[in-house]
C-alpha angles and dihedrals in degrees: 000000000000120000122226115209115228117222134218099233103125094207090066120095092235117036141125134234114200105307096345122094116207121203107178121200094008117222136180089258089069091071108119148086119304121197124203118199123199118195120202125205091251091059097257115140126202123194127206121195125208123184110210119198118188115199120206090209133031117282131185087230086076094061120113116228113298123251127217133222139164131232123271100027137093109266121204122204117194118208110239089218093062090089090064106028135039097212147177095238132204122195130214131191113210085346092303120118113256111229126226094018130151117240094240138124090249124066112204118202113194122212096006116216138170089274088063091067107105146099114297123198127194119201118201119201119207141157129234121185092333095315118121108220139167138207128196139200129188132201136167126245112215121197112213135185115277091238092057095058123071107200108231122232136184109245099176134072108020117236117271091010123161123224119200112223141172120237119255093012133115118254139166137209123201123209115197126193123193108219102164120217098302109046101044097102095049098052124091129181137201140169123235134189114206090343092310121116114242097208108125095003113139114253094024130086122191118194128177125205134175137211133175101300104356139072118206129197117194120203113199117194109198096202124005111230136184089258089060090053090053094048136083116228118207130196108208124195117190118200128179092265105014143045119206131193137191123185127218128187127194122228126190113249115246105244092203092052090049091054091046090051090049092050092049091048091050092049091049091050092049092048090048091051091049092049093047093046091046091049092048090049092050095049101030092100092049092048093050092048091048092052091047090053091049098047102030114153120234104228113005100195099128092102092055092241123136104187130049092212142005112215118220118191139148114265103173139055094029131142118239095258095049092043090054092046092051093043093049091050102039098042097027123028099024100054093033093059103031100036104031100030103034106023099245122152114222132186109214116184115234089021098059101026117117117225114255097021121134103258097208095049090041094053094048092047096048093047091052089051092053130088097206140024118221112201115197110202132186133175090269097043113128095005094110100026111129141132123024104306116152093250091052092047096049090050091050093044092047094050090048091053092047101041106029104030095026094204100121134057123233130217117190118200120190116205101189138024113280128189094204142350101231092116091061125090113277093244091055091047088054091053092049091055089058096044127010118233125258110252115224121211119189115253098034112156121230090252095050124119091254094060091042089056091049092049090045090058092044123085124250108290110268098219144026123258095260090056091046092052090056091046091046091050090052091045092050092054090046091047090053089056095043098038094093088053091053094052091044091057091049 
């Protein structure tokens, strides 16, 4: 098969201009294969083949894709030739001229009915080098049931919306159309600026994407200019029987307002952090105690300790008032709350001592078997401590364990108001500088903040309540036997 080269002389019946092939006054002899060759600067050549079939009579094979509409609305039919020619246009229904029509690219059919279903042809008249020519395109209008058509609608952006932008920056706007499950294939979208399409315009990129029931068109502006601020952008959605528009304008963002917003956001974040940290600090003790109660171990003997705390307090050289205060707290409130209410196991000298035991060895042994030291201090505490009395030795031994060896925690409880701590041993003064004492007021309930702070500083209870009850019972009987000894020492 020989190939005939087509020229570019525009007065010829068959010629081409750039990428467009013109066949004027089409005839059956024009049926054939047309090849377009595109040459690239690097010498590469691409060929595109087009088979042209010219029918002597009308054939439905010549119809463009059908469009759908429903009864009772205004249908709009767009001429497929409007993308290439500006008109004027004349419309035919079933190849009969439609009367009282407007010479436009869009044919509007009011109050669509079943009788409106037919083949519609648009004829476009145009002129080429003095020749008056025409082109035609035909398509079928199909009337469907109302329930089968989901009318599309633009859901984003809203009409006449304003988008705040920064000058000389890149920004994008997304237009979304809901088409439902039936009208997706017949809906097309495009972006316009001041009634001019933006497809192929430098500085603007238009991309369309689909999902299940929506079509989205993204407009990307490479660099926002003053011209963009003075323009109106339109998202246009063309459906088979309707065209929809929404307008968007760009407004320059107020730099001052942006800074003010940033400052307010920063202040709010700082305040939120302060409130959260303050709240956590207020309820940290409660949270820890709650978790301890939820995940308490049954028999915590893996550390080799026997007692949760060893209590150190002054038992000699006290006035009657101080002696009563210490006695009420050490033998009353302290074991009642910690041992009976919260399952702790305490070693309290004079209450738990066995007659005849070596005091020095006993003190050292019991302190090593304890997880915490509880120091009870009063205004007169330490003022008369001298020699090698048991209460002096247990204080020295406890401070040695806490300060030198560092293997035991210390809880200091103050029973009365004190102006300073200079009368206390130097080691105890050092501990008080690191952590202030807990001040006891008579009448504090087991759930008070004081007892929560004490429990917070204590370890996890070493035994369950049933075990404590047995231990308490044994301790009570032992206390009854050793009580006279305790009061004799005091």
